[in-house]
XYZ file of C-alpha atoms in Angstrom:
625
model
C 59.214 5.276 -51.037
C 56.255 5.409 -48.180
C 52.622 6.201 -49.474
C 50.405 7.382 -46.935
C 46.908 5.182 -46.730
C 43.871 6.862 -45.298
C 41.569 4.268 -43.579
C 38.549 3.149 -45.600
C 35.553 4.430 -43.408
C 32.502 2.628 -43.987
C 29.690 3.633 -41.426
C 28.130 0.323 -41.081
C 26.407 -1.344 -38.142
C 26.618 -5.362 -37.467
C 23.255 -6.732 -37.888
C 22.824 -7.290 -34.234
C 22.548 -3.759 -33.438
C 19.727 -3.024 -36.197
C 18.171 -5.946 -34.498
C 18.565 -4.855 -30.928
C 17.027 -1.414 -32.228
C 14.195 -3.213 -34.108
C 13.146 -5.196 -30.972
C 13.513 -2.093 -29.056
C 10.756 -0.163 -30.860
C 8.634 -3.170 -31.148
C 8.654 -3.887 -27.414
C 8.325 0.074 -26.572
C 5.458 0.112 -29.217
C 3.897 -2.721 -27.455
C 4.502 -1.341 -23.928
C 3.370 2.112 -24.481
C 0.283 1.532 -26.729
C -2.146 0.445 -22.815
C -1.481 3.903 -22.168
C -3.968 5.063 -25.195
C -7.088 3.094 -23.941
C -7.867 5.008 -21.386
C -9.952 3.491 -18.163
C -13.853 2.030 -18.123
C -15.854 3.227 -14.964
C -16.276 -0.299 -13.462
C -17.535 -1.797 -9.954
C -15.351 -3.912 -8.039
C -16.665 -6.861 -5.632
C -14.921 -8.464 -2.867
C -16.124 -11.314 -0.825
C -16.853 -10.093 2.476
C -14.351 -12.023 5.312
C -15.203 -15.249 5.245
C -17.314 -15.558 2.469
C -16.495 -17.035 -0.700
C -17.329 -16.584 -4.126
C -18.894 -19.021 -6.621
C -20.449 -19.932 -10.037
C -23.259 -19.046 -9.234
C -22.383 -15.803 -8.375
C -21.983 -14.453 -11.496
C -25.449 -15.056 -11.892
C -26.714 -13.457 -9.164
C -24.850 -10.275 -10.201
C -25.797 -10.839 -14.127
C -29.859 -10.954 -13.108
C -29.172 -8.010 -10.605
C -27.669 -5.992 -13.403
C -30.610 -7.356 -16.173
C -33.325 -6.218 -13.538
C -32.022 -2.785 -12.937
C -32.219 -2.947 -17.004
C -28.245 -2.238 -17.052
C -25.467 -4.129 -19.936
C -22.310 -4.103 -18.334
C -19.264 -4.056 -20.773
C -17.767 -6.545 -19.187
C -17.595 -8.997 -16.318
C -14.423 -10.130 -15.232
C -13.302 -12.586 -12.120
C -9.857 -12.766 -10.841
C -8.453 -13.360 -7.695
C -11.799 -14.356 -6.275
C -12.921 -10.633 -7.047
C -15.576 -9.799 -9.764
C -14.646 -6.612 -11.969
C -17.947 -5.239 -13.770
C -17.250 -2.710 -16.857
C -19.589 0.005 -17.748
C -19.775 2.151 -20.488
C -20.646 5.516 -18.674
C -20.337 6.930 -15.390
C -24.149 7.083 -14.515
C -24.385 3.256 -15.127
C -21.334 2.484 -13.010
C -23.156 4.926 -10.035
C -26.724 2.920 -10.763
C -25.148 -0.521 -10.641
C -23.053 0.240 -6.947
C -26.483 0.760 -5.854
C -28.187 -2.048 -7.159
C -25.783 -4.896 -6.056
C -24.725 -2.822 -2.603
C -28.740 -3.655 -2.280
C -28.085 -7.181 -3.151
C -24.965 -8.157 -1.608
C -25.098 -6.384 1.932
C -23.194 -7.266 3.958
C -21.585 -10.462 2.485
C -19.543 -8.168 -0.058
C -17.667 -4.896 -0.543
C -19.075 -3.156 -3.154
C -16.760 -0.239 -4.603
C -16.463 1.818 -7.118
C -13.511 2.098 -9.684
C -11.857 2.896 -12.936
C -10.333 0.141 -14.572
C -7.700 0.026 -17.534
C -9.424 -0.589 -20.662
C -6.448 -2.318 -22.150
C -7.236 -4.902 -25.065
C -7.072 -8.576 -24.115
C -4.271 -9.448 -26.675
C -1.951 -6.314 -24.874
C -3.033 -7.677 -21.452
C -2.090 -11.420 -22.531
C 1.775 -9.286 -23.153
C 1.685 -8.252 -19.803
C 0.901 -4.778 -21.170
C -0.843 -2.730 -18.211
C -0.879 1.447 -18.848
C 1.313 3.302 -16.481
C -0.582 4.997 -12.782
C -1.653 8.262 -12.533
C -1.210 10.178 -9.063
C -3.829 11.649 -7.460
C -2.876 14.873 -9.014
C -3.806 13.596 -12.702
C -6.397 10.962 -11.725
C -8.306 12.642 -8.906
C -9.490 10.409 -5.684
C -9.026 11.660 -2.017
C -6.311 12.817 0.576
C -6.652 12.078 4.315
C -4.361 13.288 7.002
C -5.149 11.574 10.204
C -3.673 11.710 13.568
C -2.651 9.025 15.724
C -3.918 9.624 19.615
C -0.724 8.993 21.376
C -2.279 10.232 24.254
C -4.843 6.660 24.193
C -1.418 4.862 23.454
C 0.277 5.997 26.355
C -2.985 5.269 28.336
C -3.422 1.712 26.970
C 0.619 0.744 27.463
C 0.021 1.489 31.063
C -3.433 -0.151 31.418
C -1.159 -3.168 30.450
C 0.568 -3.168 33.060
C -1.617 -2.720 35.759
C -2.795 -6.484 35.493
C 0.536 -7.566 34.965
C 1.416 -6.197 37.852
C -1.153 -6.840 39.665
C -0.695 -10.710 38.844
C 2.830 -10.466 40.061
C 1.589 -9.470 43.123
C -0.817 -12.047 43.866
C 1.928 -14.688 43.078
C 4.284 -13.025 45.513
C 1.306 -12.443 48.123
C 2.341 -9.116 48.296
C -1.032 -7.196 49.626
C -2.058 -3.697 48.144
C -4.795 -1.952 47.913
C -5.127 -0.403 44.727
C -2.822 0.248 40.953
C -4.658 3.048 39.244
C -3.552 4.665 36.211
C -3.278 9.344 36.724
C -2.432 10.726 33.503
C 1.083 10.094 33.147
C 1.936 7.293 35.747
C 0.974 4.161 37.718
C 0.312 5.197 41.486
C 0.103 1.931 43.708
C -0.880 1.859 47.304
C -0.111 -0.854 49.574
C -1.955 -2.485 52.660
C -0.636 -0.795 56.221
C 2.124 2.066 56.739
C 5.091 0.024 54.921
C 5.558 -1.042 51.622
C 6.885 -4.670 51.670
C 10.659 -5.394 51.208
C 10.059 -7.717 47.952
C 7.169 -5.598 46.042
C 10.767 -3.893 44.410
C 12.474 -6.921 43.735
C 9.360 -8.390 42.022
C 8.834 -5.059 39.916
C 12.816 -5.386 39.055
C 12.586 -9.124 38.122
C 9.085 -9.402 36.381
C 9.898 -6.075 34.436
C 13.790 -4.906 34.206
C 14.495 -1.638 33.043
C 10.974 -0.370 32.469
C 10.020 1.408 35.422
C 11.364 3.975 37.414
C 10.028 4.247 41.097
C 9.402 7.112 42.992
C 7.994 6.985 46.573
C 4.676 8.891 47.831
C 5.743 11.008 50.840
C 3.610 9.778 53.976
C 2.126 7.172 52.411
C 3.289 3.427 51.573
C 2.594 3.855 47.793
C 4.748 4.373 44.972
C 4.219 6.183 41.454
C 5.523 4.208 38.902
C 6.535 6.098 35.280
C 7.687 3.956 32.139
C 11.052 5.335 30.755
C 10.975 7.611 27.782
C 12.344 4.683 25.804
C 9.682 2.201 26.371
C 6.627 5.128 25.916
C 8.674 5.750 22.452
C 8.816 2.322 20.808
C 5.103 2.030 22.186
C 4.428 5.334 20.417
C 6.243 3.801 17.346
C 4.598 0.465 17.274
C 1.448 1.912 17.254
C 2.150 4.121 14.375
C 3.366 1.242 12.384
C 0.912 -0.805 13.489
C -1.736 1.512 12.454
C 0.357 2.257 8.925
C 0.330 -1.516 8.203
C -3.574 -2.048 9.491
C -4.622 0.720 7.320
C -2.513 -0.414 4.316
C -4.527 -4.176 4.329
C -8.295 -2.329 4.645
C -6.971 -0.064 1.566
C -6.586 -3.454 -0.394
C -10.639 -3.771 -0.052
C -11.185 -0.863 -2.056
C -9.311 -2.042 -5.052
C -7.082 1.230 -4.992
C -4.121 1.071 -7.714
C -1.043 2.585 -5.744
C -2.523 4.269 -2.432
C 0.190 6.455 -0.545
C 0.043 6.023 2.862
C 2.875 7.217 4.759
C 4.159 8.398 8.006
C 4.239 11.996 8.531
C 5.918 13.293 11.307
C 5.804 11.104 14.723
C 2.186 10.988 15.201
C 0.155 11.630 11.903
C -0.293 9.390 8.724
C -1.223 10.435 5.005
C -3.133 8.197 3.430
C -3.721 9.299 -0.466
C -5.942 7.259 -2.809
C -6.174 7.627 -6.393
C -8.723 7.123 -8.489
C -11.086 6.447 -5.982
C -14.774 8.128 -6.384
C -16.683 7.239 -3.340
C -14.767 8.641 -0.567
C -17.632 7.281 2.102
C -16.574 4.359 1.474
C -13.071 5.385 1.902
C -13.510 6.304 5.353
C -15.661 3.952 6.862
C -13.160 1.672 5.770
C -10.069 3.872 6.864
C -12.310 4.620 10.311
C -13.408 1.377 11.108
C -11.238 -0.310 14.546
C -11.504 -3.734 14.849
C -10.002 -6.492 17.442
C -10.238 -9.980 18.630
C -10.756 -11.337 22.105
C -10.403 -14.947 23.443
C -12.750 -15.652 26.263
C -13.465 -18.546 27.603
C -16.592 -20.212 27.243
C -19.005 -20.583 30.079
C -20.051 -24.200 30.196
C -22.753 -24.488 32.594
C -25.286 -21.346 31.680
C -28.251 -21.616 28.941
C -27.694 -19.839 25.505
C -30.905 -20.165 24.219
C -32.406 -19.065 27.709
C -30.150 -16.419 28.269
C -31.407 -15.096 24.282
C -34.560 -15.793 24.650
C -34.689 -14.087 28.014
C -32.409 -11.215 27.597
C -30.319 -11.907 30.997
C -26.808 -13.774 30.896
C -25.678 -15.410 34.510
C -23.370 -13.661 36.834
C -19.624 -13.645 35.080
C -20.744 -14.540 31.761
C -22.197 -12.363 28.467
C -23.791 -13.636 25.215
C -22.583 -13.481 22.486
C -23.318 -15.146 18.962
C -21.753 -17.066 15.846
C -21.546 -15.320 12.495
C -25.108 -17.598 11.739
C -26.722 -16.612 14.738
C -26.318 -19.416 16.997
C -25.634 -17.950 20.473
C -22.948 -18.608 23.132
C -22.126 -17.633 26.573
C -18.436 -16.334 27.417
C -16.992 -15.248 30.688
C -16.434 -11.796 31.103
C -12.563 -12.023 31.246
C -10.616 -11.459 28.636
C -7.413 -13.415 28.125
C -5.673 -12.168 25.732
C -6.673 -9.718 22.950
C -5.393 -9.194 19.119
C -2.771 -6.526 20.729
C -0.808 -9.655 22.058
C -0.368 -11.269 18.771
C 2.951 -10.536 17.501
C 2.774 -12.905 13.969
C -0.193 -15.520 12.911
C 0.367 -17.849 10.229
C -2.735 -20.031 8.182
C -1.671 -23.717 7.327
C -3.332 -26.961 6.959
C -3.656 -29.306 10.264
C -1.593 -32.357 10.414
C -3.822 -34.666 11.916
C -7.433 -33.706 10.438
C -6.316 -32.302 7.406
C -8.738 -29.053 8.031
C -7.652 -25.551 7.886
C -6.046 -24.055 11.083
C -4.232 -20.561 12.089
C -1.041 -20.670 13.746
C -0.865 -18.228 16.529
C 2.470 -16.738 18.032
C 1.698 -14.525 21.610
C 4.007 -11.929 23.000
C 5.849 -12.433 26.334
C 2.691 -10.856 28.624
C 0.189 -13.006 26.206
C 1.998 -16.366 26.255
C 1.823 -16.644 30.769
C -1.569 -15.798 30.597
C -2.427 -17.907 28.094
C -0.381 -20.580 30.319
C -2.443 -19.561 33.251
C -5.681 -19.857 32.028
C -5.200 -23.412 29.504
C -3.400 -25.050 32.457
C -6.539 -24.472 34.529
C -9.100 -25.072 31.619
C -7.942 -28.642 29.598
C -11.465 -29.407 28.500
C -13.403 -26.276 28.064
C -13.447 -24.528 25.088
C -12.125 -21.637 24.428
C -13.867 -18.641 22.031
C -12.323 -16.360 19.397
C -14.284 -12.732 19.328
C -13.713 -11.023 16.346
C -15.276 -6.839 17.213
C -15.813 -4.388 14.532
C -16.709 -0.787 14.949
C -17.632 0.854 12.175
C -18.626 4.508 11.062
C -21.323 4.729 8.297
C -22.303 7.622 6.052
C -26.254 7.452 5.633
C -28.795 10.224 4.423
C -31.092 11.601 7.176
C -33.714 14.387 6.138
C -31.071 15.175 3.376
C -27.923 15.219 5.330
C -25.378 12.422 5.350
C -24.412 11.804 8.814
C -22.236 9.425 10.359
C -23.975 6.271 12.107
C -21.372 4.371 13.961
C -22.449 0.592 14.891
C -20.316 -2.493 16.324
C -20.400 -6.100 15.771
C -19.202 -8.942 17.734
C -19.089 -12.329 16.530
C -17.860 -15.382 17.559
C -16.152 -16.693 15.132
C -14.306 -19.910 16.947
C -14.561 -21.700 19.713
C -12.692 -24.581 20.053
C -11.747 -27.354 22.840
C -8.388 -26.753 25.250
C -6.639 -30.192 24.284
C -3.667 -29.260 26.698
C -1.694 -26.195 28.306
C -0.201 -24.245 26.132
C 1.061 -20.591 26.023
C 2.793 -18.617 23.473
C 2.579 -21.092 20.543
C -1.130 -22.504 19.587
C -3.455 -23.164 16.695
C -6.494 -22.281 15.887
C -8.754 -24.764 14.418
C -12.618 -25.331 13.624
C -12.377 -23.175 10.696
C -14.594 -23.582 7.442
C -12.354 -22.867 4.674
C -8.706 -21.891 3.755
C -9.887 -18.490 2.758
C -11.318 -18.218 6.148
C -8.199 -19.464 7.488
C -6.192 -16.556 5.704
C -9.036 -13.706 6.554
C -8.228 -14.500 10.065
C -4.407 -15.071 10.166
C -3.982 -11.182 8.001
C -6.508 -10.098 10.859
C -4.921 -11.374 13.815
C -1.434 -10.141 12.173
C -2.697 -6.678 11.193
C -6.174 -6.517 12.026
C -6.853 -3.943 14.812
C -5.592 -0.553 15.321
C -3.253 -0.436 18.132
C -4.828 3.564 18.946
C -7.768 5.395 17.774
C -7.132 7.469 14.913
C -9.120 10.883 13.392
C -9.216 12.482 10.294
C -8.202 15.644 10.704
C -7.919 17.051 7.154
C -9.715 15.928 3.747
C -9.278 16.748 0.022
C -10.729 15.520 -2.876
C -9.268 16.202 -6.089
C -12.170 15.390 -8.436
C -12.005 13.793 -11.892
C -12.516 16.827 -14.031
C -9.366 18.984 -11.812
C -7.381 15.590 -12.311
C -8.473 15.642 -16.457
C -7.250 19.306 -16.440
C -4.216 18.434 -15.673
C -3.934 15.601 -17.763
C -4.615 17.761 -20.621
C -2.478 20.415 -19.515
C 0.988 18.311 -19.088
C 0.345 16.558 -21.920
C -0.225 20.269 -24.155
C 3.494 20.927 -22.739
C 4.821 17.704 -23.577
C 3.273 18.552 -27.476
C 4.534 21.992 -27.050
C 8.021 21.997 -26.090
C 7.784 18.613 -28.788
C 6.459 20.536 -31.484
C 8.989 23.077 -31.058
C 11.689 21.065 -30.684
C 10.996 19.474 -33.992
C 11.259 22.781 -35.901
C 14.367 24.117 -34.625
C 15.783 20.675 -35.420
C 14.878 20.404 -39.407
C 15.590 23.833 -39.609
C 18.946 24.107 -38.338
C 20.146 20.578 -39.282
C 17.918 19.807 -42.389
C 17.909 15.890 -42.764
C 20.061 14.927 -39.861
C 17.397 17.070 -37.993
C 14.808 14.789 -39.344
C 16.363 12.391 -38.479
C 17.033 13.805 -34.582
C 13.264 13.896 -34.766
C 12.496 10.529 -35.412
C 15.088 9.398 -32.330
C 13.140 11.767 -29.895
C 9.374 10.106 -30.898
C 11.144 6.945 -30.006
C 12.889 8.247 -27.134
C 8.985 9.279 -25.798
C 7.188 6.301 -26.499
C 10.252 4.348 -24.839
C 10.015 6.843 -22.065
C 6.291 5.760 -21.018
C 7.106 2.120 -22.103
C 9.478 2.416 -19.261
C 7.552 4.109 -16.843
C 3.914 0.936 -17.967
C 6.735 -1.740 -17.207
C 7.621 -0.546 -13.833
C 4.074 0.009 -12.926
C 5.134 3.497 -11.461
C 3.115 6.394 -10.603
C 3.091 9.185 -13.094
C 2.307 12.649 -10.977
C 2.515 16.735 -12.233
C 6.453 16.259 -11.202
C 6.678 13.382 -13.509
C 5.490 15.196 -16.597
C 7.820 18.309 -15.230
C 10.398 15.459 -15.925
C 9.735 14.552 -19.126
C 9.278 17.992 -20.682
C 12.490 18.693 -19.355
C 13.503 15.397 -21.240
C 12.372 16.171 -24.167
C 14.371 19.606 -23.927
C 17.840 18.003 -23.459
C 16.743 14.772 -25.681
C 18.468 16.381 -28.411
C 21.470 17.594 -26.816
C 23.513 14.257 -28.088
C 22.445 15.129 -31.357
C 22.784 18.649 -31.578
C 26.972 17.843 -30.391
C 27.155 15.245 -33.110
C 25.986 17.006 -35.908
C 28.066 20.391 -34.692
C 31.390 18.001 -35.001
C 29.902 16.352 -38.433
C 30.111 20.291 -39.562
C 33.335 20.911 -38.938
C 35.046 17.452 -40.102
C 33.631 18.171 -43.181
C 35.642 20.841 -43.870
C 38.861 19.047 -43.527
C 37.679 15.220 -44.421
C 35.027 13.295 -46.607
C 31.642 12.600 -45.790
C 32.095 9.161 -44.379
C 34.942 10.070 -42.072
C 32.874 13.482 -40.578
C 29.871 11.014 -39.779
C 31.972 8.389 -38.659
C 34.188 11.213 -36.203
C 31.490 13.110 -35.538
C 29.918 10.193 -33.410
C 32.870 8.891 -31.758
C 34.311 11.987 -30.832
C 31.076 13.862 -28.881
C 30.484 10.480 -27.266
C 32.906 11.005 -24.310
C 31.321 14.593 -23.850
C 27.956 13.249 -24.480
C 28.418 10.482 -21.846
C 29.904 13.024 -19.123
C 27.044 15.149 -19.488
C 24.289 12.650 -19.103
C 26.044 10.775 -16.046
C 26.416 14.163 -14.290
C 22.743 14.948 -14.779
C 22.070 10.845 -14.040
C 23.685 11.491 -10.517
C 21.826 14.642 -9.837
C 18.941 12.440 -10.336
C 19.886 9.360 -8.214
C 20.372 12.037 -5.437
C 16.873 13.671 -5.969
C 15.919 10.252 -5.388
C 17.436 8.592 -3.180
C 16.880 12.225 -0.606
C 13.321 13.484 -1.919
C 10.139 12.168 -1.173
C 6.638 12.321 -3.144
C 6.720 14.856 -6.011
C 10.508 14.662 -5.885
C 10.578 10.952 -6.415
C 8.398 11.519 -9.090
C 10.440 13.741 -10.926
C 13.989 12.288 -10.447
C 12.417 9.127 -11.749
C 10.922 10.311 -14.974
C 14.281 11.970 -15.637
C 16.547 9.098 -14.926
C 14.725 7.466 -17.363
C 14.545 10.209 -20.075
C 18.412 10.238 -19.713
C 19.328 6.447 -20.056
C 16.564 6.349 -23.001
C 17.713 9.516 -24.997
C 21.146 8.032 -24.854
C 20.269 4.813 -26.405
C 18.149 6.578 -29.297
C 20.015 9.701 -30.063
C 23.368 7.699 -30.127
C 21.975 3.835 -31.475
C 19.119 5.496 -32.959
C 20.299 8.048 -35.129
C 23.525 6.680 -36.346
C 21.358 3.093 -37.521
C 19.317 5.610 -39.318
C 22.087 7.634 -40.800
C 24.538 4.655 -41.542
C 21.682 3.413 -43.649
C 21.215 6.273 -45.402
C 25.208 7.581 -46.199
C 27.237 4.254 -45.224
C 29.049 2.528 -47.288
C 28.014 4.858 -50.254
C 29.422 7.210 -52.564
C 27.773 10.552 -51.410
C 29.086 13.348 -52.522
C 26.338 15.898 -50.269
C 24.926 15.796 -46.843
C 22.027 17.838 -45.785
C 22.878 19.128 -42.555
């Protein structure tokens, strides 16, 4: 005799996965809640290069501040930057002006908006999520890159070169000039001598091509389209990376700045107010020189007077002392190819490690093997564009600086491999090893389109992706009870949690919610409840042939493998938005990918922890659905 036994169905969970969905809310609750705070218009001030913050500068800003009758909400120092809190926008404007006035030159003053996350959700490593500069307004640049001055400057380079390997070789010519596209060089009598090409071919392989002038003993030298196009591309990365470490002074959260096309760059800054600022900063070219210093001539005299000697300029130190320096350069910052700030063996004082190119390290040679002894200087020049009012107009008044800011004794030859030393602090130190590295433009850049995207167009936005998001929520929520009863309920519960995991996510990752990004998550939202809406169609129809506790307990593990197929098809559309889009489409892909992996977890964990602890393991003889 057989009897046929029917498995007992429970529908209970382990306690380990009501934990792991317990810690899950917690940390999303904890991870999500920054985003409610909103931001406190605040000031930001950096030290100025080489200058360094102290105690008591916190009290020069708090008596600046009490003066101008203004109570910050907070003052905040980190990263040897002070962070000043107001509590409106017309005291944050007031207060830039006040310490610009009292800082000058020895700070950067700028304004921003600051999170205004509570200390307790800061000490959790809680920070709220970006907003792009579609939501948060600030300022979009396009500037272009002349390659024209690039192609200009590569060959200027050359000329001395060349003319150096010349002079070795005692080859005579008359004159290298740079025409346009090309190098034309004339040489001394009807002939041009038998080993000007093999000098050419040795000193520079591969980088020339040669073309002589008929009638004439001169030649017109053209780089190959290979070398003008990694010169082309070194400057644009060069310029990319230069622009990238000035952005850092302005506190911006997440600039863009990218390469668009081969000669343009778009540099996009959110959040930031005082776009002036923004480009001086962005406008400003700066590079270093090393001279040598001219020993015999009168510093004082020549400042007092007015007139350098023949061969020599003056120059002075950041506090004031003057110096003479020959008029030839060395070697500039455009030979630096990587500069590293360490501590000295010997003296134990700060020094800057400095690594030449090829062309930098023999003159270098050339000049130290000729000069143990003398000292040589370190130049640092700074143009800069500034916005000022005139009759009522803000115009541009450019200015340049040149300071000396080293100039130390030649203990031996040397050539592509030095140090810098003489320095007054570490900080210093690191100012001038990020400047050498990525300090000057390698070609003159203009701004050839601006937008600003104000606060209130950004708000707008804001409020209306986030009436979309409560929308298509809203409405999601009624079709849910209403076709599913309790189990929608239920649903509903699973989809809050799936949103505030959603920008728990997004705060963690510190990424950059745009329009696109919202797109995403409405869309999220939308297909959120597609798990459930599978699950609860096969809980319907078990029920007809099978109890309560087998339907629930079939209904989940037979949608799963359809459930699962649908999400990793739409998690690979994603990936490939992603990993092929740029800007917006970023954006969106990742908001999505996220929505998917986090609807998965809650509408399949979620809901059936809720449900088995409602029906499991009891005698129900009715299920609202």
């Amino acid at each position: 005799m057989f009897e046929s036994r029917q498995k007992v169905i429970s529908n209970q969970y382990p306690a380990w996965k009501y934990l792991l969905l317990l810690i899950a809310i917690i940390l999303g609750g904890i991870y999500a809640a920054p985003n409610l705070f909103g931001d406190d218009p605040s000031v930001q001030i950096s030290p100025a290069k080489s200058v360094q913050f102290d105690d008591a500068t916190q009290g020069t800003i708090t008596q600046a501040l009490a003066e101008a009758q203004l109570e910050p909400k907070a003052i905040g120092y980190e990263n040897n930057q002070f962070l000043i809190r107001f509590h409106s926008a017309d005291e944050q404007l007031k207060a830039r002006s006040v310490l610009k006035e009292t800082f000058g030159r020895q700070a950067v003053v700028a304004l921003n908006l600051a999170p205004a996350t509570p200390d307790f959700l800061r000490s959790l490593g809680g920070q709220p999520m970006y907003l792009g500069l579609d939501l948060r307004g600030g300022v979009h640049f396009l500037m272009d890159v002349d390659m024209e001055a690039v192609v200009e400057k590569t060959y200027l380079r050359y000329v001395d070169e060349i003319k150096g390997s010349f002079r070795e070789e005692r080859i005579r010519y008359l004159s290298i000039d740079y025409d346009t596209d090309h190098l034309l060089v004339k040489f001394r009598g009807e002939t041009i001598p038998e080993t000007a090409e093999a000098v050419l071919n040795k000193q520079f392989p591969g980088e020339f091509t040669l073309t002589p002038v008929e009638n004439e003993a001169a030649w017109i030298l053209r780089l190959l389209p290979i070398t003008l196009k990694e010169a082309r591309t070194y400057a644009l990365k060069q310029n990319i990376t230069t622009l990238r470490n000035r952005i850092n002074e302005l506190g911006v959260a997440e600039p863009v700045i990218q390469q668009q096309g081969d000669r343009r760059i778009v540099v996009q800054l959110p959040g930031v107010q005082d776009t002036a600022k923004a480009k001086e900063i962005l406008g400003a070219t700066a590079t270093l020189e090393f001279r040598l210093v001219e020993e015999k001539g009168d510093a004082y005299r020549a400042q007092k007077t007015g007139y350098a000697p023949n061969g020599s300029r003056l120059y002075q130190f950041r506090d004031g002392r003057p110096i003479l320096l020959k008029r030839s350069i060395i070697v500039s910052g455009d030979n630096v190819i990587n500069a590293q700030a360490g501590i000295s063996s010997d003296s134990g004082s700060p020094e800057v490690n400095v690594t030449l190119d090829g062309v930098g390290g023999r003159k270098m040679l050339a000049t130290t093997k000729e000069n143990v002894g003398n000292r040589m200087a370190v130049v640092y020049i700074e143009n800069r564009v500034e916005t000022i009012e005139v009759n009522g107009e803000m115009v541009k008044k450019r200015s340049t600086t040149k300071d000396v800011i080293n100039a130390a004794v030649i203990r031996g030859q040397f050539a592509n491999r030095f140090q810098i030393t003489g320095l007054d602090s570490p900080q210093e130190a690191q100012d001038l090893s990020l400047l050498l590295r990525a300090g000057a433009l390698a070609a003159p850049m203009e701004i050839i389109e601006e937008r600003t995207v104000g606060p209130s167009l950004g708000q707008d936005n804001i409020d209306q992706g986030f009436m979309s998001v409560i929308v298509g929520f809203i409405l999601v929520l009624i079709v849910m009870v209403w076709r599913y009863k309790t189990l929608g309920m239920i649903a509903n519960v699973a989809l809050t949690l799936n949103l505030v995991l959603i920008v728990a996510v997004l705060s963690l990752l510190q990424a950059t919610l745009t329009l696109p990004g919202i797109a995403g998550i409405v869309l999220t939202v939308g297909m959120a409840v597609d798990a459930n809406v599978l699950i609860f169609e096969r809980i319907r129809e078990e029920l007809k042939i099978s109890s309560i506790q087998t339907a629930i307990h079939a209904g989940y593990e037979k949608a799963f493998v359809t459930i699962a197929d649908a999400n990793i098809t739409t998690l690979l559309a994603a990936l490939v938005l992603f990993s092929f889009g740029t800007g917006p489409i970023k954006g969106f892909a990742i908001t999505l990918s996220i929505g998917i992996i986090t609807s998965m977890f809650t509408a399949i964990l979620g809901t059936r922890a809720v449900v088995n602890m409602l029906y499991g393991n009891k005698p129900v003889e009715k299920i609202s659905i």
